[in-house]
């Protein structure tokens, strides 16, 4: 049986009063899955909601069953799925499979409806959370996912970040190497050629070594900061690529389904035409006789 403490951590139930948590606890039953075991498949009838108590579940969308699948999300402890089945007698919209050995708790539609009739606030809380999920799904499918990671990072850069990037860019260029070489040659030349004036940093150039050490000590963390932002940019690019791929898979699936429907309609139309031709041909021959 699920505990009140665990139930209070679930987003759609955490705002409910404690007496509602006590009543909800008795509505759940425990289910266990082995790694790789499928809980339900897309299109199967659904009548219950699940909450993950231990382990991980993946929600996938078959694209060309049973060959290809699009992974929509990975759900972990405290996350829920299948909530649409509590409100409507509709088939499952995706396939749920255990990634690891998983412990779930399940609530049936009949028990939930009876509970909501007594406490409408639970239904309102769940509808609010479901609306948020639906909005995220619509953004994934409808919005343009191919964003520029450079623009995404650029919007969040501070003035210090921009200065650090400029320093790192200059420090890794030929301009820096040439400027550094010219500076070193002038410095050493002025302190070696002692004809005109007293050298201000004679050999072994202690002050020059101090300056170089200071510059290196300051430049190293600045370059590392810039490299960290480059890694963030790479991760963002990977996330955006994943969104584009998911959207492309979904669009291809929808296109494939539409093509199948059009072909089925076309074949049905051809069959009707052939049947009509078969039925009208004998009538014409008999009329000639």
Backbone as CSV, one residue per row, in Angstrom:
resi,resn,N_x,N_y,N_z,CA_x,CA_y,CA_z,C_x,C_y,C_z
1,UNK,0.851,-1.200,0.000,0.000,0.000,0.000,0.883,1.245,0.000
2,UNK,0.447,2.258,-0.736,1.194,3.502,-0.814,1.072,4.272,0.502
3,UNK,2.123,5.000,0.864,2.114,5.757,2.116,1.616,7.183,1.879
4,UNK,1.151,7.824,2.956,0.688,9.209,2.861,1.840,10.138,2.484
5,UNK,3.038,9.858,3.018,4.190,10.708,2.737,4.546,10.672,1.257
6,UNK,4.528,9.456,0.676,4.836,9.330,-0.744,3.753,9.994,-1.588
7,UNK,2.504,9.825,-1.200,1.395,10.412,-1.946,1.474,11.935,-1.951
8,UNK,1.930,12.518,-0.853,2.007,13.978,-0.755,3.091,14.565,-1.649
9,UNK,4.021,13.728,-2.157,5.082,14.208,-3.044,4.660,14.214,-4.509
10,UNK,3.544,13.569,-4.836,3.069,13.518,-6.215,2.453,14.868,-6.575
11,UNK,2.845,15.481,-7.696,2.416,16.855,-8.004,0.913,17.075,-7.944
12,UNK,0.120,16.130,-8.446,-1.324,16.369,-8.515,-2.019,16.157,-7.182
13,UNK,-1.310,15.597,-6.196,-1.923,15.337,-4.892,-1.301,16.138,-3.757
14,UNK,-0.157,16.787,-3.988,0.569,17.389,-2.871,-0.147,18.601,-2.275
15,UNK,-1.066,19.222,-3.035,-1.781,20.384,-2.508,-3.077,20.004,-1.789
16,UNK,-3.394,18.724,-1.732,-4.620,18.286,-1.065,-4.415,18.253,0.444
17,UNK,-5.483,18.439,1.214,-5.359,18.352,2.676,-5.049,16.935,3.120
18,UNK,-4.592,16.793,4.343,-4.145,15.497,4.858,-5.271,14.475,4.893
19,UNK,-6.507,14.905,5.191,-7.610,13.940,5.244,-7.884,13.317,3.879
20,UNK,-7.641,14.077,2.788,-7.782,13.502,1.455,-6.686,12.490,1.173
21,UNK,-5.476,12.755,1.658,-4.386,11.788,1.502,-4.725,10.481,2.194
22,UNK,-5.313,10.567,3.371,-5.685,9.358,4.113,-6.698,8.544,3.321
23,UNK,-7.665,9.215,2.713,-8.687,8.505,1.939,-8.124,7.933,0.643
24,UNK,-7.192,8.646,0.025,-6.625,8.185,-1.242,-5.740,6.959,-1.088
25,UNK,-5.112,6.816,0.052,-4.162,5.719,0.264,-4.804,4.365,-0.002
26,UNK,-6.050,4.199,0.388,-6.709,2.894,0.278,-7.120,2.552,-1.150
27,UNK,-7.012,3.498,-2.090,-7.473,3.257,-3.459,-6.405,2.643,-4.355
28,UNK,-5.174,2.555,-3.867,-4.071,2.099,-4.703,-3.729,0.644,-4.438
29,UNK,-3.286,-0.039,-5.491,-2.758,-1.395,-5.331,-1.387,-1.468,-5.999
30,UNK,-0.544,-2.332,-5.476,0.860,-2.404,-5.901,1.005,-3.347,-7.089
31,UNK,1.865,-2.953,-8.035,2.233,-3.810,-9.162,3.746,-3.767,-9.333
32,UNK,4.322,-4.887,-9.715,5.776,-4.986,-9.900,6.070,-5.426,-11.328
33,UNK,7.097,-4.806,-11.926,7.513,-5.134,-13.287,9.004,-5.434,-13.314
34,UNK,9.383,-6.373,-14.157,10.788,-6.655,-14.404,11.320,-5.719,-15.490
35,UNK,12.627,-5.546,-15.518,13.244,-4.694,-16.536,12.906,-5.211,-17.931
36,UNK,12.426,-4.329,-18.805,12.050,-4.701,-20.157,10.617,-5.156,-20.311
37,UNK,9.902,-5.324,-19.214,8.511,-5.782,-19.275,7.595,-4.621,-19.666
38,UNK,6.651,-4.898,-20.550,5.715,-3.875,-21.020,4.478,-3.850,-20.136
39,UNK,4.126,-2.657,-19.673,2.935,-2.500,-18.831,1.678,-2.442,-19.684
40,UNK,1.686,-1.621,-20.711,0.586,-1.567,-21.679,1.127,-1.022,-22.990
41,UNK,0.376,-1.262,-24.061,0.777,-0.821,-25.389,-0.209,0.214,-25.933
42,UNK,0.272,0.973,-26.882,-0.583,1.974,-27.509,-1.786,1.303,-28.159
43,UNK,-2.967,1.880,-27.937,-4.194,1.344,-28.514,-4.950,0.405,-27.608
44,UNK,-4.299,-0.116,-26.563,-4.994,-0.995,-25.627,-5.968,-0.187,-24.773
45,UNK,-7.083,-0.796,-24.354,-8.018,-0.073,-23.477,-7.367,0.246,-22.138
46,UNK,-7.653,1.424,-21.629,-7.072,1.854,-20.357,-8.143,2.234,-19.361
47,UNK,-7.924,1.850,-18.113,-8.905,2.165,-17.069,-8.236,2.491,-15.744
48,UNK,-6.934,2.809,-15.772,-6.239,3.059,-14.508,-5.078,4.017,-14.718
49,UNK,-4.641,4.591,-13.609,-3.499,5.497,-13.565,-2.396,4.847,-12.744
50,UNK,-1.131,5.179,-13.055,0.001,4.575,-12.369,0.918,5.658,-11.805
51,UNK,1.519,5.347,-10.661,2.547,6.190,-10.051,3.755,5.310,-9.771
52,UNK,4.947,5.797,-10.107,6.172,5.025,-9.912,6.649,5.200,-8.475
53,UNK,6.754,4.090,-7.764,7.267,4.121,-6.392,8.764,3.839,-6.362
54,UNK,9.218,2.921,-7.223,10.645,2.616,-7.361,10.922,2.256,-8.814
55,UNK,12.121,2.626,-9.309,12.527,2.235,-10.646,12.285,3.312,-11.693
56,UNK,12.322,2.885,-12.977,12.171,3.800,-14.103,11.263,3.175,-15.153
57,UNK,10.453,4.020,-15.783,9.587,3.608,-16.886,9.874,4.507,-18.084
58,UNK,9.804,3.936,-19.283,9.921,4.739,-20.491,8.584,4.744,-21.223
59,UNK,8.224,5.923,-21.719,7.010,6.077,-22.507,7.439,6.243,-23.958
60,UNK,7.009,5.326,-24.814,7.440,5.324,-26.209,6.214,5.363,-27.114
61,UNK,6.451,5.841,-28.328,5.394,5.917,-29.332,5.820,5.087,-30.531
62,UNK,5.113,3.999,-30.825,5.475,3.184,-31.984,5.302,3.973,-33.273
63,UNK,6.343,3.963,-34.100,6.299,4.670,-35.379,6.011,3.702,-36.511
64,UNK,6.740,2.600,-36.540,6.510,1.562,-37.542,6.565,0.225,-36.823
65,UNK,5.565,-0.112,-36.032,5.636,-1.279,-35.159,5.833,-2.551,-35.967
66,UNK,6.609,-3.500,-35.439,7.352,-3.391,-34.174,8.809,-2.988,-34.380
67,UNK,9.092,-2.255,-35.455,10.483,-1.960,-35.804,11.008,-0.737,-35.070
68,UNK,10.324,0.394,-35.209,10.834,1.660,-34.686,9.916,2.222,-33.617
69,UNK,10.526,2.935,-32.670,9.791,3.600,-31.608,10.442,4.952,-31.340
70,UNK,9.630,5.912,-30.936,10.119,7.218,-30.511,9.975,7.294,-28.998
71,UNK,11.085,7.508,-28.300,11.028,7.625,-26.843,10.561,9.026,-26.480
72,UNK,9.404,9.107,-25.839,8.845,10.398,-25.458,9.411,10.899,-24.148
73,UNK,9.593,10.016,-23.177,10.088,10.458,-21.870,10.531,9.259,-21.049
74,UNK,11.356,9.558,-20.037,11.749,8.594,-19.015,11.168,9.091,-17.692
75,UNK,10.366,8.262,-17.035,9.715,8.632,-15.779,10.374,7.895,-14.625
76,UNK,10.516,8.601,-13.499,11.190,8.033,-12.334,10.300,8.135,-11.102
77,UNK,10.888,7.843,-9.959,10.138,7.783,-8.706,9.329,9.059,-8.466
78,UNK,8.042,8.870,-8.137,7.158,9.989,-7.842,6.414,10.532,-9.043
79,UNK,6.784,10.118,-10.261,6.100,10.599,-11.459,4.960,9.651,-11.824
80,UNK,3.967,10.170,-12.531,2.769,9.397,-12.834,2.501,9.407,-14.329
81,UNK,1.659,8.476,-14.781,1.268,8.405,-16.183,-0.037,7.618,-16.278
82,UNK,-0.680,7.684,-17.445,-1.951,6.994,-17.651,-3.135,7.700,-17.035
83,UNK,-2.960,8.980,-16.662,-4.033,9.685,-15.950,-5.251,9.956,-16.823
84,UNK,-5.086,9.971,-18.165,-6.231,10.214,-19.044,-7.295,9.135,-18.904
85,UNK,-6.872,7.931,-18.575,-7.816,6.823,-18.453,-8.747,6.980,-17.266
86,UNK,-8.410,7.840,-16.309,-9.292,8.058,-15.164,-10.486,8.927,-15.533
87,UNK,-10.349,9.736,-16.583,-11.407,10.672,-16.948,-12.200,10.225,-18.171
88,UNK,-11.610,9.407,-19.023,-12.300,9.010,-20.251,-11.956,7.568,-20.587
89,UNK,-12.922,6.889,-21.168,-12.724,5.500,-21.573,-12.096,5.486,-22.961
90,UNK,-10.824,5.849,-23.013,-10.101,5.949,-24.274,-8.925,4.976,-24.282
91,UNK,-8.481,4.548,-25.464,-7.314,3.657,-25.518,-6.031,4.381,-25.127
92,UNK,-5.026,3.604,-24.772,-3.731,4.177,-24.402,-3.121,4.899,-25.599
93,UNK,-2.557,6.068,-25.347,-1.982,6.876,-26.426,-0.503,6.592,-26.666
94,UNK,0.116,5.765,-25.836,1.534,5.419,-25.987,1.775,4.080,-25.301
95,UNK,2.991,3.595,-25.420,3.391,2.334,-24.796,4.272,2.624,-23.591
96,UNK,4.027,1.914,-22.491,4.808,2.079,-21.258,5.584,0.798,-20.988
97,UNK,6.905,0.951,-20.766,7.773,-0.203,-20.561,8.742,0.087,-19.421
98,UNK,9.038,-0.928,-18.625,9.958,-0.777,-17.494,11.397,-0.764,-18.001
99,UNK,12.162,0.244,-17.594,13.587,0.314,-17.929,14.390,-0.530,-16.948
100,UNK,14.043,-0.447,-15.677,14.652,-1.256,-14.623,13.541,-1.997,-13.888
101,UNK,13.927,-2.839,-12.936,12.915,-3.449,-12.077,12.144,-2.329,-11.385
102,UNK,10.839,-2.327,-11.547,10.030,-1.180,-11.147,8.861,-1.617,-10.274
103,UNK,8.582,-0.788,-9.282,7.419,-0.978,-8.408,6.447,0.166,-8.649
104,UNK,5.220,-0.185,-9.034,4.196,0.799,-9.338,3.030,0.667,-8.378
105,UNK,2.244,1.736,-8.283,0.948,1.667,-7.613,-0.103,2.114,-8.626
106,UNK,-1.250,1.435,-8.622,-2.280,1.624,-9.639,-3.605,1.993,-8.986
107,UNK,-4.334,2.921,-9.623,-5.669,3.294,-9.162,-6.653,3.142,-10.317
108,UNK,-7.765,2.430,-10.092,-8.765,2.180,-11.108,-9.704,3.371,-11.274
109,UNK,-10.298,3.469,-12.481,-11.182,4.589,-12.779,-12.410,4.619,-11.866
110,UNK,-13.010,3.478,-11.630,-14.209,3.439,-10.804,-13.965,3.966,-9.402
111,UNK,-12.857,3.542,-8.792,-12.529,4.031,-7.448,-12.263,5.530,-7.463
112,UNK,-11.584,5.988,-8.512,-11.257,7.413,-8.586,-12.512,8.267,-8.755
113,UNK,-13.421,7.847,-9.630,-14.641,8.630,-9.859,-15.464,8.729,-8.582
114,UNK,-15.567,7.625,-7.848,-16.291,7.659,-6.580,-15.650,8.648,-5.618
115,UNK,-14.322,8.656,-5.583,-13.609,9.562,-4.678,-13.786,11.019,-5.102
116,UNK,-13.709,11.288,-6.415,-13.827,12.661,-6.905,-15.236,13.207,-6.693
117,UNK,-16.228,12.357,-6.791,-17.598,12.810,-6.543,-17.745,13.348,-5.127
118,UNK,-16.976,12.792,-4.206,-17.034,13.250,-2.816,-16.115,14.448,-2.582
119,UNK,-15.009,14.529,-3.345,-14.025,15.604,-3.160,-13.640,16.180,-4.523
120,UNK,-14.397,17.117,-5.048,-14.108,17.676,-6.380,-12.747,18.361,-6.481
121,UNK,-12.164,18.785,-5.362,-10.875,19.477,-5.419,-9.779,18.591,-5.995
122,UNK,-9.899,17.276,-5.788,-8.908,16.353,-6.346,-8.966,16.378,-7.869
123,UNK,-10.167,16.352,-8.410,-10.316,16.397,-9.861,-9.786,17.684,-10.452
124,UNK,-10.019,18.811,-9.770,-9.519,20.097,-10.256,-7.991,20.115,-10.257
125,UNK,-7.381,19.581,-9.202,-5.921,19.534,-9.121,-5.338,18.682,-10.238
126,UNK,-5.953,17.530,-10.501,-5.453,16.652,-11.555,-5.633,17.289,-12.925
127,UNK,-6.764,17.943,-13.155,-6.987,18.597,-14.441,-5.972,19.707,-14.683
128,UNK,-5.596,20.425,-13.631,-4.587,21.473,-13.756,-3.243,20.890,-14.171
129,UNK,-2.839,19.796,-13.533,-1.565,19.163,-13.876,-1.606,18.575,-15.279
130,UNK,-2.739,17.987,-15.657,-2.869,17.427,-16.998,-2.817,18.523,-18.060
131,UNK,-3.368,19.691,-17.742,-3.310,20.807,-18.688,-1.869,21.240,-18.928
132,UNK,-1.049,21.228,-17.862,0.364,21.575,-18.019,1.068,20.567,-18.921
133,UNK,0.781,19.289,-18.707,1.405,18.255,-19.544,0.966,18.392,-20.999
134,UNK,-0.324,18.665,-21.203,-0.828,18.810,-22.559,-0.180,19.992,-23.261
135,UNK,0.039,21.066,-22.519,0.702,22.238,-23.091,2.130,21.907,-23.514
136,UNK,2.848,21.157,-22.675,4.211,20.755,-23.031,4.210,19.890,-24.281
137,UNK,3.238,18.971,-24.392,3.161,18.105,-25.565,2.857,18.910,-26.823
138,UNK,1.942,19.867,-26.698,1.608,20.708,-27.851,2.806,21.532,-28.304
139,UNK,3.578,22.036,-27.340,4.772,22.802,-27.690,5.782,21.923,-28.402
140,UNK,5.876,20.662,-27.974,6.823,19.741,-28.604,6.433,19.443,-30.041
141,UNK,5.124,19.256,-30.280,4.661,18.840,-31.600,4.433,20.031,-32.526
142,UNK,3.837,21.102,-31.990,3.390,22.214,-32.832,4.452,23.276,-33.047
143,UNK,5.202,23.612,-32.013,6.157,24.711,-32.125,7.368,24.320,-32.947
144,UNK,8.049,25.328,-33.456,9.276,25.093,-34.211,10.385,24.701,-33.266
145,UNK,10.891,23.485,-33.411,11.904,22.981,-32.482,13.314,23.309,-32.925
146,UNK,13.493,23.654,-34.198,14.839,23.900,-34.723,15.296,25.308,-34.354
147,UNK,15.699,25.483,-33.113,16.187,26.769,-32.632,17.703,26.821,-32.759
148,UNK,18.226,28.025,-32.747,19.665,28.229,-32.835,20.254,28.205,-31.430
149,UNK,21.119,27.217,-31.103,21.689,27.172,-29.750,22.531,28.394,-29.423
150,UNK,23.158,29.009,-30.447,23.936,30.222,-30.193,23.041,31.354,-29.687
151,UNK,21.851,31.481,-30.269,20.927,32.520,-29.822,20.402,32.219,-28.422
152,UNK,20.151,30.931,-28.138,19.656,30.553,-26.815,20.682,30.904,-25.736
153,UNK,21.959,30.616,-26.003,23.011,30.917,-25.031,23.244,32.416,-24.942
154,UNK,23.193,33.094,-26.100,23.480,34.530,-26.145,22.503,35.323,-25.277
155,UNK,21.261,34.872,-25.202,20.258,35.595,-24.419,20.567,35.572,-22.924
156,UNK,21.285,34.549,-22.466,21.530,34.383,-21.035,22.919,34.851,-20.600
157,UNK,23.731,35.347,-21.528,25.088,35.759,-21.188,25.084,37.077,-20.413
158,UNK,25.907,37.144,-19.380,26.104,38.391,-18.643,27.262,39.170,-19.272
159,UNK,27.485,40.391,-18.775,28.593,41.199,-19.287,29.927,40.513,-19.018
160,UNK,30.086,39.928,-17.826,31.321,39.214,-17.503,31.541,38.016,-18.398
161,UNK,30.456,37.299,-18.740,30.583,36.152,-19.635,31.066,36.586,-21.015
162,UNK,30.541,37.700,-21.490,30.950,38.179,-22.813,32.426,38.598,-22.825
163,UNK,32.872,39.266,-21.740,34.283,39.650,-21.641,35.171,38.412,-21.617
164,UNK,34.744,37.389,-20.834,35.535,36.156,-20.749,35.636,35.475,-22.106
165,UNK,34.544,35.463,-22.870,34.576,34.845,-24.194,35.494,35.609,-25.145
166,UNK,35.487,36.940,-25.049,36.370,37.736,-25.906,37.836,37.471,-25.573
167,UNK,38.136,37.396,-24.260,39.520,37.124,-23.845,39.955,35.745,-24.319
168,UNK,39.066,34.746,-24.140,39.404,33.389,-24.571,39.575,33.320,-26.085
169,UNK,38.738,34.051,-26.806,38.848,34.067,-28.265,40.163,34.701,-28.711
170,UNK,40.541,35.811,-28.064,41.802,36.472,-28.419,43.000,35.629,-28.000
171,UNK,42.905,34.970,-26.819,44.027,34.163,-26.339,44.291,32.929,-27.173
172,UNK,43.318,32.496,-27.962,43.517,31.325,-28.815,43.644,31.666,-30.281
173,UNK,44.153,32.864,-30.582,44.257,33.302,-31.973,45.705,33.636,-32.328
174,UNK,45.955,33.766,-33.633,47.279,34.168,-34.097,47.589,35.616,-33.713
175,UNK,46.560,36.426,-33.556,46.789,37.810,-33.129,47.496,37.847,-31.778
176,UNK,47.046,36.976,-30.863,47.663,36.937,-29.538,49.107,36.460,-29.635
177,UNK,49.343,35.429,-30.433,50.701,34.887,-30.559,51.647,35.939,-31.137
178,UNK,51.198,36.625,-32.190,52.052,37.650,-32.812,52.275,38.816,-31.854
179,UNK,51.201,39.283,-31.218,51.333,40.405,-30.278,52.225,40.035,-29.103
180,UNK,52.075,38.790,-28.616,52.898,38.338,-27.495,54.368,38.261,-27.903
181,UNK,54.624,37.743,-29.121,56.001,37.661,-29.597,56.633,39.035,-29.763
182,UNK,55.885,40.003,-30.315,56.403,41.367,-30.483,56.682,42.003,-29.127
183,UNK,55.744,41.812,-28.170,55.928,42.381,-26.838,57.179,41.815,-26.174
184,UNK,57.373,40.490,-26.260,58.544,39.857,-25.649,59.832,40.370,-26.286
185,UNK,59.827,40.488,-27.613,61.037,40.954,-28.311,61.389,42.379,-27.899
186,UNK,60.386,43.250,-27.806,60.646,44.640,-27.407,61.138,44.699,-25.971
187,UNK,60.465,43.961,-25.073,60.849,43.981,-23.654,62.293,43.510,-23.464
188,UNK,62.597,42.349,-24.067,63.949,41.799,-23.913,64.974,42.699,-24.594
189,UNK,64.610,43.233,-25.764,65.539,44.097,-26.482,65.882,45.349,-25.693
190,UNK,64.882,45.973,-25.077,65.130,47.188,-24.302,65.999,46.928,-23.082
191,UNK,65.900,45.725,-22.531,66.660,45.430,-21.321,67.999,44.762,-21.607
192,UNK,68.219,44.358,-22.851,69.516,43.776,-23.208,70.433,44.846,-23.800
193,UNK,69.858,45.698,-24.629,70.650,46.773,-25.233,70.801,47.908,-24.227
194,UNK,71.919,47.994,-23.593,72.138,48.943,-22.505,72.946,50.175,-22.951
195,UNK,72.863,50.537,-24.245,73.659,51.650,-24.729,73.079,53.000,-24.319
196,UNK,71.770,53.113,-24.383,71.137,54.423,-24.223,70.688,54.707,-22.803
197,UNK,70.213,53.696,-22.064,69.655,53.951,-20.725,69.833,52.714,-19.853
198,UNK,69.581,52.928,-18.590,69.686,51.846,-17.617,68.509,50.882,-17.790
199,UNK,68.742,49.572,-17.898,67.621,48.616,-18.066,66.706,48.607,-16.835
200,UNK,65.388,48.601,-17.063,64.416,48.604,-15.963,64.083,47.191,-15.480
201,UNK,64.432,46.151,-16.299,64.228,44.761,-15.868,65.366,43.919,-16.431
202,UNK,66.550,44.037,-15.854,67.715,43.332,-16.408,67.549,41.816,-16.301
203,UNK,68.408,41.142,-17.062,68.433,39.681,-17.023,68.620,39.221,-15.580
204,UNK,67.853,38.225,-15.100,66.986,37.250,-15.797,65.526,37.672,-15.919
205,UNK,65.233,38.938,-16.027,63.887,39.444,-16.307,62.864,38.988,-15.261
206,UNK,63.106,39.319,-14.029,62.232,38.894,-12.921,60.839,39.508,-13.061
207,UNK,60.788,40.795,-13.367,59.492,41.460,-13.486,58.672,40.892,-14.650
208,UNK,59.354,40.561,-15.753,58.672,39.961,-16.899,58.084,38.601,-16.521
209,UNK,58.871,37.800,-15.796,58.360,36.496,-15.351,57.150,36.645,-14.429
210,UNK,57.201,37.668,-13.551,56.068,37.909,-12.659,54.813,38.276,-13.452
211,UNK,54.976,39.134,-14.459,53.828,39.526,-15.276,53.259,38.341,-16.049
212,UNK,54.154,37.529,-16.617,53.689,36.370,-17.385,52.954,35.374,-16.492
213,UNK,53.458,35.162,-15.286,52.792,34.248,-14.351,51.414,34.771,-13.958
214,UNK,51.328,36.088,-13.733,50.038,36.686,-13.372,49.040,36.568,-14.514
215,UNK,49.490,36.860,-15.731,48.605,36.752,-16.895,48.129,35.315,-17.081
216,UNK,49.050,34.350,-16.934,48.676,32.945,-17.089,47.681,32.513,-16.015
217,UNK,47.902,32.984,-14.764,47.001,32.623,-13.666,45.606,33.190,-13.872
218,UNK,45.514,34.383,-14.455,44.205,34.988,-14.705,43.549,34.433,-15.967
219,UNK,44.369,34.123,-16.949,43.834,33.673,-18.229,43.268,32.255,-18.154
220,UNK,43.881,31.397,-17.337,43.449,29.998,-17.258,41.989,29.858,-16.816
221,UNK,41.569,30.454,-15.677,40.152,30.314,-15.292,39.196,30.979,-16.269
222,UNK,39.632,32.080,-16.906,38.765,32.736,-17.886,38.511,31.807,-19.069
223,UNK,39.568,31.142,-19.541,39.417,30.197,-20.651,38.553,29.012,-20.238
224,UNK,38.714,28.530,-19.002,37.889,27.421,-18.524,36.417,27.820,-18.454
225,UNK,36.137,29.054,-18.034,34.755,29.535,-18.017,34.159,29.517,-19.417
226,UNK,34.934,29.952,-20.389,34.456,29.955,-21.764,34.246,28.532,-22.275
227,UNK,35.137,27.609,-21.902,34.984,26.215,-22.312,33.739,25.588,-21.691
228,UNK,33.442,25.933,-20.436,32.232,25.415,-19.792,30.980,25.878,-20.535
229,UNK,30.984,27.131,-20.976,29.836,27.616,-21.738,29.743,26.913,-23.089
230,UNK,30.889,26.590,-23.674,30.866,25.844,-24.934,30.259,24.458,-24.730
231,UNK,30.560,23.828,-23.586,29.958,22.534,-23.284,28.451,22.656,-23.089
232,UNK,28.014,23.722,-22.417,26.577,23.946,-22.254,25.898,24.131,-23.612
233,UNK,26.598,24.840,-24.497,26.053,25.044,-25.834,25.916,23.716,-26.577
234,UNK,26.904,22.829,-26.409,26.833,21.515,-27.048,25.670,20.696,-26.487
235,UNK,25.484,20.764,-25.154,24.362,20.024,-24.557,23.022,20.581,-25.034
236,UNK,22.933,21.905,-25.129,21.703,22.517,-25.626,21.446,22.112,-27.070
237,UNK,22.497,22.087,-27.870,22.352,21.676,-29.269,21.860,20.236,-29.351
238,UNK,22.388,19.368,-28.474,21.939,17.977,-28.463,20.467,17.881,-28.073
239,UNK,20.049,18.672,-27.081,18.639,18.668,-26.675,17.738,19.155,-27.805
240,UNK,18.166,20.211,-28.494,17.370,20.728,-29.605,17.311,19.723,-30.752
241,UNK,18.422,19.052,-31.014,18.428,18.020,-32.052,17.465,16.896,-31.693
242,UNK,17.430,16.539,-30.401,16.511,15.486,-29.956,15.061,15.914,-30.175
243,UNK,14.742,17.173,-29.847,13.380,17.659,-30.053,13.005,17.646,-31.532
244,UNK,13.955,18.045,-32.372,13.697,18.034,-33.812,13.447,16.612,-34.293
245,UNK,14.249,15.666,-33.811,14.083,14.277,-34.229,12.742,13.711,-33.785
246,UNK,12.352,14.024,-32.535,11.061,13.539,-32.038,9.925,14.118,-32.870
247,UNK,10.006,15.425,-33.125,8.955,16.061,-33.920,8.908,15.468,-35.326
248,UNK,10.068,15.223,-35.918,10.109,14.641,-37.259,9.499,13.251,-37.270
249,UNK,9.820,12.453,-36.250,9.251,11.113,-36.158,7.735,11.172,-36.038
250,UNK,7.236,12.083,-35.209,5.787,12.207,-35.040,5.113,12.667,-36.334
251,UNK,5.736,13.625,-37.017,5.160,14.106,-38.269,5.172,13.015,-39.334
252,UNK,6.257,12.228,-39.381,6.320,11.128,-40.340,5.265,10.078,-40.039
253,UNK,5.065,9.814,-38.756,4.041,8.847,-38.384,2.657,9.328,-38.811
254,UNK,2.366,10.612,-38.553,1.074,11.158,-38.955,0.907,11.119,-40.472
255,UNK,1.993,11.452,-41.198,1.933,11.414,-42.656,1.705,9.989,-43.154
256,UNK,2.382,9.026,-42.506,2.232,7.627,-42.895,0.796,7.163,-42.676
257,UNK,0.211,7.551,-41.555,-1.168,7.163,-41.279,-2.131,7.785,-42.280
258,UNK,-1.894,9.063,-42.643,-2.757,9.708,-43.632,-2.639,9.025,-44.992
259,UNK,-1.402,8.673,-45.382,-1.205,7.981,-46.656,-1.905,6.633,-46.654
260,UNK,-1.827,5.915,-45.534,-2.516,4.625,-45.444,-4.019,4.796,-45.604
261,UNK,-4.570,5.834,-44.957,-6.015,6.057,-45.075,-6.407,6.411,-46.515
262,UNK,-5.582,7.261,-47.159,-5.875,7.635,-48.542,-5.806,6.424,-49.471
263,UNK,-4.801,5.572,-49.266,-4.674,4.379,-50.106,-5.836,3.426,-49.873
264,UNK,-6.237,3.263,-48.607,-7.385,2.393,-48.319,-8.649,2.923,-48.985
265,UNK,-8.839,4.247,-48.924,-10.012,4.838,-49.565,-9.958,4.666,-51.080
266,UNK,-8.745,4.827,-51.647,-8.593,4.673,-53.098,-8.870,3.241,-53.526
267,UNK,-8.323,2.270,-52.783,-8.571,0.862,-53.104,-10.052,0.525,-52.967
268,UNK,-10.690,1.072,-51.939,-12.120,0.816,-51.765,-12.916,1.393,-52.934
269,UNK,-12.500,2.578,-53.397,-13.179,3.198,-54.536,-12.986,2.359,-55.798
270,UNK,-11.773,1.855,-56.012,-11.509,1.016,-57.186,-12.331,-0.260,-57.124
271,UNK,-12.432,-0.866,-55.941,-13.226,-2.089,-55.804,-14.703,-1.827,-56.116
272,UNK,-15.197,-0.682,-55.638,-16.597,-0.355,-55.929,-16.824,-0.162,-57.424
273,UNK,-15.849,0.493,-58.092,-15.972,0.688,-59.539,-15.957,-0.644,-60.278
274,UNK,-15.074,-1.556,-59.858,-15.009,-2.870,-60.509,-16.292,-3.652,-60.292
275,UNK,-16.810,-3.590,-59.079,-18.067,-4.283,-58.800,-19.198,-3.712,-59.650
276,UNK,-19.201,-2.385,-59.795,-20.239,-1.753,-60.612,-20.118,-2.174,-62.067
277,UNK,-18.874,-2.304,-62.573,-18.673,-2.726,-63.959,-19.133,-4.160,-64.158
278,UNK,-18.897,-5.031,-63.184,-19.316,-6.438,-63.301,-20.833,-6.565,-63.332
279,UNK,-21.492,-5.739,-62.522,-22.954,-5.845,-62.447,-23.645,-5.243,-63.660
280,UNK,-23.052,-4.231,-64.285,-23.687,-3.588,-65.447,-23.393,-4.307,-66.755
281,UNK,-22.326,-5.075,-66.866,-21.954,-5.742,-68.119,-22.972,-6.787,-68.554
282,UNK,-23.445,-7.676,-67.687,-24.444,-8.660,-68.124,-25.727,-8.002,-68.616
283,UNK,-26.138,-6.891,-68.011,-27.361,-6.211,-68.415,-27.254,-5.706,-69.843
284,UNK,-26.083,-5.183,-70.222,-25.897,-4.666,-71.572,-25.956,-5.786,-72.609
285,UNK,-25.317,-6.922,-72.314,-25.322,-8.041,-73.263,-26.723,-8.595,-73.453
286,UNK,-27.483,-8.681,-72.384,-28.848,-9.195,-72.490,-29.731,-8.240,-73.279
287,UNK,-29.468,-6.946,-73.185,-30.257,-5.956,-73.917,-30.024,-6.077,-75.416
288,UNK,-28.798,-6.403,-75.853,-28.492,-6.558,-77.274,-29.234,-7.742,-77.867
289,UNK,-29.339,-8.812,-77.086,-30.050,-9.986,-77.584,-31.528,-9.670,-77.798
